Structure formats: structure tokens, C-alpha cells
Amino acid sequence: MKRKNITMAALVFWLGLSAVPCAVRAASAEENPLKEEMRLLDGAYKTLIDAIALNNPGIIEGPFQEVLDAKPRTEDALKSGNIKLPKNNDKMLMFESLDEEFHRNVKVLMESSKKGDMKMVEMMAHKLLNGCIHCHGNFRQ
Ligand code: HEC
């Protein structure tokens, strides 16, 4: 009986511990739509690398569409001042123009993948990677 109680206590403690990081993660994703969009983008870009390596254009569009769908939430949060860029938050015009260019390239990528034009897909993959590096250099801590 005593042993059972200890086991129960350990279980409750363990469940409690594992629930805490989940709650924290869920909250921060909701509070910062830019980070959420970036995590979607990170996944989409990794899928893109697979698509090129495996010559499988069909898997590209879906994850990038999710990135496009997340953009309005990021824009709202930045406009309302709910979130700030970690670096150079006062250079919002430059951020917006890099962001616009990036999203234009994402759309070209998606169109090329639909046509199965893998040469263009590869070109856009390089352009997009340059976009990640350029924007992070200016606006990420
Ligand atoms: C127009 C600007 C811009 C572009 C383009 C961009 N990022 Fe980001 N990214 C940011 C900023 C700003 C942050 C920092 C957000 C913060 O910490 O508040 C960030 C953060 C991240 C993070 C960390 C998210 C987190 O949870 O802390 C990842 C991963 C990421 N970006 C991946 C990418 C990848 C992959 C690409 C290119 C395929 C890319 N980003 C392109 C602006 C950009």
C-alpha cells in the first residue's frame, strides 16, 4: 500500500513536471507570431531541401502555404507593437522590404514546384537561403 502511494506521488510529480514546459511553449508560440512563422518556415525549408534531393516537387507547396497563411498574424503583431524585432526594430521599412521580397520569392518557388520546374526550384532555394541569412544578420540577435 505504502509503495503504491509513493509510486502515485512520483507519477503525479512527473506529470506535473512534463506539463510545465508544454504550457510555456504553447504560450510563447501564441505570444510571438513572428517566431511561430519562423518555425513554420524552418520546417518548410527543410522539406524543400528534401524535395530537391529526392526530385519530389509535390511536397513543397503545402508547408510554404502555411508560412504564407501565418504572415498576417506577424504583421498585426508588429504593427500593434505587441512584438519587437530583437535587433534594429527602428528599421521597420527595411525589414518590410526584405520580408516582401522574401515572400515574392516564396510565391515563385511555389509556382515553379507546381510546374515541376526543378531548375527554378533550385534557384529559388538559393535565393531564399540568402534571404534568411541577410534578414537574420540585420534583425535577429
Ligand atoms: C525578413 C526577415 C526574415 C527572413 C527572410 C527570415 N527570418 Fe527567420 N527570423 C527573423 C527574425 C527577426 C527572427 C528573430 C525572432 C525573435 O527572436 O523574436 C527570426 C528567427 C528565426 C528562427 C528562430 C525562431 C525561434 O523560435 O526563436 C528560425 C528557426 C528562423 N528564423 C528560420 C528562418 C529560415 C529557415 C529562414 C529562411 C528560409 C528565415 N528564418 C528567414 C527574420 C527573418
PDB file of C-alpha atoms and ligand atoms in Angstrom:
ATOM      1  CA  MET A   1       0.000   0.000   0.000  1.00  0.00           C
ATOM      2  CA  LYS A   2       2.744   2.416   1.043  1.00  0.00           C
ATOM      3  CA  ARG A   3       4.727   1.517  -2.030  1.00  0.00           C
ATOM      4  CA  LYS A   4       1.710   2.239  -4.216  1.00  0.00           C
ATOM      5  CA  ASN A   5       1.314   5.690  -2.677  1.00  0.00           C
ATOM      6  CA  ILE A   6       4.917   6.522  -3.387  1.00  0.00           C
ATOM      7  CA  THR A   7       4.525   5.369  -6.981  1.00  0.00           C
ATOM      8  CA  MET A   8       1.399   7.516  -7.342  1.00  0.00           C
ATOM      9  CA  ALA A   9       3.173  10.525  -5.868  1.00  0.00           C
ATOM     10  CA  ALA A  10       6.078  10.041  -8.272  1.00  0.00           C
ATOM     11  CA  LEU A  11       3.678   9.779 -11.190  1.00  0.00           C
ATOM     12  CA  VAL A  12       1.809  12.933 -10.236  1.00  0.00           C
ATOM     13  CA  PHE A  13       5.114  14.774  -9.778  1.00  0.00           C
ATOM     14  CA  TRP A  14       6.384  13.583 -13.179  1.00  0.00           C
ATOM     15  CA  LEU A  15       3.151  14.541 -14.931  1.00  0.00           C
ATOM     16  CA  GLY A  16       3.314  17.955 -13.308  1.00  0.00           C
ATOM     17  CA  LEU A  17       6.890  18.478 -14.454  1.00  0.00           C
ATOM     18  CA  SER A  18       6.204  17.460 -18.028  1.00  0.00           C
ATOM     19  CA  ALA A  19       3.127  19.698 -18.215  1.00  0.00           C
ATOM     20  CA  VAL A  20       5.084  22.859 -17.324  1.00  0.00           C
ATOM     21  CA  PRO A  21       7.366  23.111 -20.392  1.00  0.00           C
ATOM     22  CA  CYS A  22       4.384  22.337 -22.662  1.00  0.00           C
ATOM     23  CA  ALA A  23       2.392  25.212 -21.206  1.00  0.00           C
ATOM     24  CA  VAL A  24       5.369  27.569 -21.546  1.00  0.00           C
ATOM     25  CA  ARG A  25       5.975  26.557 -25.158  1.00  0.00           C
ATOM     26  CA  ALA A  26       2.314  26.969 -26.109  1.00  0.00           C
ATOM     27  CA  ALA A  27       2.190  30.410 -24.522  1.00  0.00           C
ATOM     28  CA  SER A  28       5.332  31.728 -26.214  1.00  0.00           C
ATOM     29  CA  ALA A  29       4.203  30.491 -29.648  1.00  0.00           C
ATOM     30  CA  GLU A  30       0.921  32.353 -29.216  1.00  0.00           C
ATOM     31  CA  GLU A  31       2.592  35.480 -27.898  1.00  0.00           C
ATOM     32  CA  ASN A  32       5.108  35.752 -30.698  1.00  0.00           C
ATOM     33  CA  PRO A  33       3.611  35.098 -34.144  1.00  0.00           C
ATOM     34  CA  LEU A  34       6.944  36.004 -35.795  1.00  0.00           C
ATOM     35  CA  LYS A  35       8.667  33.111 -34.025  1.00  0.00           C
ATOM     36  CA  GLU A  36       5.755  30.861 -34.905  1.00  0.00           C
ATOM     37  CA  GLU A  37       6.016  31.886 -38.572  1.00  0.00           C
ATOM     38  CA  MET A  38       9.776  31.264 -38.442  1.00  0.00           C
ATOM     39  CA  ARG A  39       9.280  27.757 -37.069  1.00  0.00           C
ATOM     40  CA  LEU A  40       6.869  27.006 -39.914  1.00  0.00           C
ATOM     41  CA  LEU A  41       9.382  28.457 -42.371  1.00  0.00           C
ATOM     42  CA  ASP A  42      12.171  26.378 -40.865  1.00  0.00           C
ATOM     43  CA  GLY A  43      10.129  23.201 -41.444  1.00  0.00           C
ATOM     44  CA  ALA A  44       9.113  24.283 -44.938  1.00  0.00           C
ATOM     45  CA  TYR A  45      12.711  24.995 -45.924  1.00  0.00           C
ATOM     46  CA  LYS A  46      13.872  21.586 -44.688  1.00  0.00           C
ATOM     47  CA  THR A  47      11.102  19.962 -46.734  1.00  0.00           C
ATOM     48  CA  LEU A  48      12.348  21.972 -49.724  1.00  0.00           C
ATOM     49  CA  ILE A  49      15.839  20.507 -49.328  1.00  0.00           C
ATOM     50  CA  ASP A  50      14.337  17.008 -49.268  1.00  0.00           C
ATOM     51  CA  ALA A  51      12.224  17.825 -52.320  1.00  0.00           C
ATOM     52  CA  ILE A  52      15.343  18.850 -54.271  1.00  0.00           C
ATOM     53  CA  ALA A  53      17.439  15.916 -53.079  1.00  0.00           C
ATOM     54  CA  LEU A  54      14.657  13.422 -53.888  1.00  0.00           C
ATOM     55  CA  ASN A  55      13.334  15.206 -57.016  1.00  0.00           C
ATOM     56  CA  ASN A  56       9.874  15.447 -55.465  1.00  0.00           C
ATOM     57  CA  PRO A  57       8.307  18.872 -56.196  1.00  0.00           C
ATOM     58  CA  GLY A  58       4.889  17.746 -54.891  1.00  0.00           C
ATOM     59  CA  ILE A  59       5.861  18.131 -51.220  1.00  0.00           C
ATOM     60  CA  ILE A  60       6.933  21.801 -51.473  1.00  0.00           C
ATOM     61  CA  GLU A  61       3.717  23.784 -51.728  1.00  0.00           C
ATOM     62  CA  GLY A  62       1.806  22.691 -48.594  1.00  0.00           C
ATOM     63  CA  PRO A  63       4.304  23.723 -45.896  1.00  0.00           C
ATOM     64  CA  PHE A  64       5.080  27.042 -47.658  1.00  0.00           C
ATOM     65  CA  GLN A  65       1.352  27.813 -47.895  1.00  0.00           C
ATOM     66  CA  GLU A  66       1.257  27.528 -44.084  1.00  0.00           C
ATOM     67  CA  VAL A  67       4.048  30.102 -43.909  1.00  0.00           C
ATOM     68  CA  LEU A  68       2.085  32.492 -46.167  1.00  0.00           C
ATOM     69  CA  ASP A  69      -1.034  31.964 -44.045  1.00  0.00           C
ATOM     70  CA  ALA A  70       0.907  32.896 -40.891  1.00  0.00           C
ATOM     71  CA  LYS A  71       2.149  36.230 -42.283  1.00  0.00           C
ATOM     72  CA  PRO A  72      -0.898  38.415 -41.449  1.00  0.00           C
ATOM     73  CA  ARG A  73      -0.615  37.486 -37.745  1.00  0.00           C
ATOM     74  CA  THR A  74       3.044  38.537 -37.729  1.00  0.00           C
ATOM     75  CA  GLU A  75       2.213  41.811 -39.476  1.00  0.00           C
ATOM     76  CA  ASP A  76      -0.550  42.613 -36.958  1.00  0.00           C
ATOM     77  CA  ALA A  77       1.718  41.868 -34.005  1.00  0.00           C
ATOM     78  CA  LEU A  78       4.490  44.101 -35.378  1.00  0.00           C
ATOM     79  CA  LYS A  79       2.108  46.940 -36.281  1.00  0.00           C
ATOM     80  CA  SER A  80       0.372  46.925 -32.907  1.00  0.00           C
ATOM     81  CA  GLY A  81       3.750  46.852 -31.133  1.00  0.00           C
ATOM     82  CA  ASN A  82       2.885  43.563 -29.403  1.00  0.00           C
ATOM     83  CA  ILE A  83       6.236  42.185 -30.507  1.00  0.00           C
ATOM     84  CA  LYS A  84       9.565  43.792 -31.315  1.00  0.00           C
ATOM     85  CA  LEU A  85      12.367  42.735 -33.607  1.00  0.00           C
ATOM     86  CA  PRO A  86      15.302  41.599 -31.440  1.00  0.00           C
ATOM     87  CA  LYS A  87      17.660  43.967 -33.335  1.00  0.00           C
ATOM     88  CA  ASN A  88      17.137  47.199 -35.332  1.00  0.00           C
ATOM     89  CA  ASN A  89      13.434  47.429 -34.522  1.00  0.00           C
ATOM     90  CA  ASP A  90      13.601  51.075 -35.691  1.00  0.00           C
ATOM     91  CA  LYS A  91      14.490  49.936 -39.242  1.00  0.00           C
ATOM     92  CA  MET A  92      10.985  48.603 -39.890  1.00  0.00           C
ATOM     93  CA  LEU A  93      10.894  49.812 -43.521  1.00  0.00           C
ATOM     94  CA  MET A  94      13.977  47.775 -44.335  1.00  0.00           C
ATOM     95  CA  PHE A  95      12.516  44.749 -42.538  1.00  0.00           C
ATOM     96  CA  GLU A  96       9.282  45.074 -44.500  1.00  0.00           C
ATOM     97  CA  SER A  97      11.067  45.327 -47.826  1.00  0.00           C
ATOM     98  CA  LEU A  98      13.223  42.223 -47.085  1.00  0.00           C
ATOM     99  CA  ASP A  99      10.091  40.422 -45.948  1.00  0.00           C
ATOM    100  CA  GLU A 100       8.154  41.405 -49.101  1.00  0.00           C
ATOM    101  CA  GLU A 101      10.997  40.280 -51.355  1.00  0.00           C
ATOM    102  CA  PHE A 102      11.233  37.003 -49.444  1.00  0.00           C
ATOM    103  CA  HIS A 103       7.509  36.326 -49.791  1.00  0.00           C
ATOM    104  CA  ARG A 104       7.612  37.157 -53.516  1.00  0.00           C
ATOM    105  CA  ASN A 105      10.363  34.554 -53.909  1.00  0.00           C
ATOM    106  CA  VAL A 106       8.292  32.038 -51.922  1.00  0.00           C
ATOM    107  CA  LYS A 107       5.445  32.528 -54.389  1.00  0.00           C
ATOM    108  CA  VAL A 108       7.769  32.000 -57.381  1.00  0.00           C
ATOM    109  CA  LEU A 109       9.053  28.859 -55.652  1.00  0.00           C
ATOM    110  CA  MET A 110       5.515  27.539 -55.177  1.00  0.00           C
ATOM    111  CA  GLU A 111       4.563  28.244 -58.797  1.00  0.00           C
ATOM    112  CA  SER A 112       7.743  26.535 -60.049  1.00  0.00           C
ATOM    113  CA  SER A 113       7.095  23.487 -57.874  1.00  0.00           C
ATOM    114  CA  LYS A 114       3.569  23.194 -59.271  1.00  0.00           C
ATOM    115  CA  LYS A 115       5.009  23.180 -62.801  1.00  0.00           C
ATOM    116  CA  GLY A 116       7.643  20.640 -61.726  1.00  0.00           C
ATOM    117  CA  ASP A 117      10.343  23.092 -62.843  1.00  0.00           C
ATOM    118  CA  MET A 118      13.152  21.796 -60.619  1.00  0.00           C
ATOM    119  CA  LYS A 119      15.823  24.097 -62.137  1.00  0.00           C
ATOM    120  CA  MET A 120      13.811  27.114 -60.989  1.00  0.00           C
ATOM    121  CA  VAL A 121      13.028  25.456 -57.637  1.00  0.00           C
ATOM    122  CA  GLU A 122      16.777  25.058 -57.033  1.00  0.00           C
ATOM    123  CA  MET A 123      17.421  28.675 -57.964  1.00  0.00           C
ATOM    124  CA  MET A 124      14.734  29.899 -55.591  1.00  0.00           C
ATOM    125  CA  ALA A 125      16.090  27.667 -52.798  1.00  0.00           C
ATOM    126  CA  HIS A 126      19.428  29.503 -53.071  1.00  0.00           C
ATOM    127  CA  LYS A 127      17.713  32.902 -53.172  1.00  0.00           C
ATOM    128  CA  LEU A 128      15.600  32.082 -50.131  1.00  0.00           C
ATOM    129  CA  LEU A 129      18.595  30.877 -48.120  1.00  0.00           C
ATOM    130  CA  ASN A 130      20.347  34.177 -48.864  1.00  0.00           C
ATOM    131  CA  GLY A 131      17.169  35.862 -47.624  1.00  0.00           C
ATOM    132  CA  CYS A 132      17.287  34.000 -44.267  1.00  0.00           C
ATOM    133  CA  ILE A 133      20.931  34.930 -43.755  1.00  0.00           C
ATOM    134  CA  HIS A 134      20.507  38.567 -44.786  1.00  0.00           C
ATOM    135  CA  CYS A 135      17.435  39.213 -42.628  1.00  0.00           C
ATOM    136  CA  HIS A 136      18.800  37.394 -39.557  1.00  0.00           C
ATOM    137  CA  GLY A 137      22.063  39.341 -39.863  1.00  0.00           C
ATOM    138  CA  ASN A 138      20.129  42.586 -39.625  1.00  0.00           C
ATOM    139  CA  PHE A 139      17.225  41.790 -37.303  1.00  0.00           C
ATOM    140  CA  ARG A 140      17.954  38.686 -35.240  1.00  0.00           C
ATOM    141  CA  GLN A 141      20.023  38.851 -32.034  1.00  0.00           C
TER     142      GLN A 141
HETATM  143  C1  HEC B   1      12.514  39.249 -43.361  1.00  0.00           C
HETATM  144  C2  HEC B   1      13.247  38.719 -42.270  1.00  0.00           C
HETATM  145  C3  HEC B   1      13.494  37.255 -42.083  1.00  0.00           C
HETATM  146  C4  HEC B   1      13.650  36.283 -43.035  1.00  0.00           C
HETATM  147  C5  HEC B   1      13.646  36.437 -44.553  1.00  0.00           C
HETATM  148  C6  HEC B   1      13.876  35.044 -42.329  1.00  0.00           C
HETATM  149  N1  HEC B   1      13.828  35.246 -40.992  1.00  0.00           N
HETATM  150 FE1  HEC B   1      13.976  33.804 -39.546  1.00  0.00          FE
HETATM  151  N2  HEC B   1      13.860  35.232 -38.102  1.00  0.00           N
HETATM  152  C7  HEC B   1      13.712  36.589 -38.327  1.00  0.00           C
HETATM  153  C8  HEC B   1      13.760  37.288 -37.063  1.00  0.00           C
HETATM  154  C9  HEC B   1      13.641  38.798 -36.867  1.00  0.00           C
HETATM  155  C10 HEC B   1      13.928  36.312 -36.067  1.00  0.00           C
HETATM  156  C11 HEC B   1      14.044  36.530 -34.552  1.00  0.00           C
HETATM  157  C12 HEC B   1      12.703  36.461 -33.880  1.00  0.00           C
HETATM  158  C13 HEC B   1      12.823  36.681 -32.377  1.00  0.00           C
HETATM  159  O1  HEC B   1      13.729  36.117 -31.752  1.00  0.00           O
HETATM  160  O2  HEC B   1      11.970  37.419 -31.836  1.00  0.00           O
HETATM  161  C14 HEC B   1      13.978  35.025 -36.763  1.00  0.00           C
HETATM  162  C15 HEC B   1      14.097  33.798 -36.123  1.00  0.00           C
HETATM  163  C16 HEC B   1      14.165  32.569 -36.749  1.00  0.00           C
HETATM  164  C17 HEC B   1      14.212  31.294 -36.082  1.00  0.00           C
HETATM  165  C18 HEC B   1      14.194  31.075 -34.573  1.00  0.00           C
HETATM  166  C19 HEC B   1      12.732  31.033 -34.116  1.00  0.00           C
HETATM  167  C20 HEC B   1      12.574  30.919 -32.604  1.00  0.00           C
HETATM  168  O3  HEC B   1      11.681  30.167 -32.180  1.00  0.00           O
HETATM  169  O4  HEC B   1      13.317  31.572 -31.862  1.00  0.00           O
HETATM  170  C21 HEC B   1      14.282  30.328 -37.046  1.00  0.00           C
HETATM  171  C22 HEC B   1      14.355  28.820 -36.846  1.00  0.00           C
HETATM  172  C23 HEC B   1      14.286  31.012 -38.325  1.00  0.00           C
HETATM  173  N3  HEC B   1      14.192  32.367 -38.120  1.00  0.00           N
HETATM  174  C24 HEC B   1      14.382  30.375 -39.552  1.00  0.00           C
HETATM  175  C25 HEC B   1      14.414  31.040 -40.780  1.00  0.00           C
HETATM  176  C26 HEC B   1      14.678  30.386 -42.044  1.00  0.00           C
HETATM  177  C27 HEC B   1      14.988  28.901 -42.221  1.00  0.00           C
HETATM  178  C28 HEC B   1      14.604  31.358 -42.996  1.00  0.00           C
HETATM  179  C29 HEC B   1      14.792  31.235 -44.467  1.00  0.00           C
HETATM  180  C30 HEC B   1      14.278  30.060 -45.169  1.00  0.00           C
HETATM  181  C31 HEC B   1      14.302  32.613 -42.316  1.00  0.00           C
HETATM  182  N4  HEC B   1      14.196  32.372 -40.975  1.00  0.00           N
HETATM  183  C32 HEC B   1      14.104  33.829 -42.964  1.00  0.00           C
HETATM  184  C33 HEC B   1      13.557  37.208 -39.542  1.00  0.00           C
HETATM  185  C34 HEC B   1      13.631  36.588 -40.783  1.00  0.00           C
END
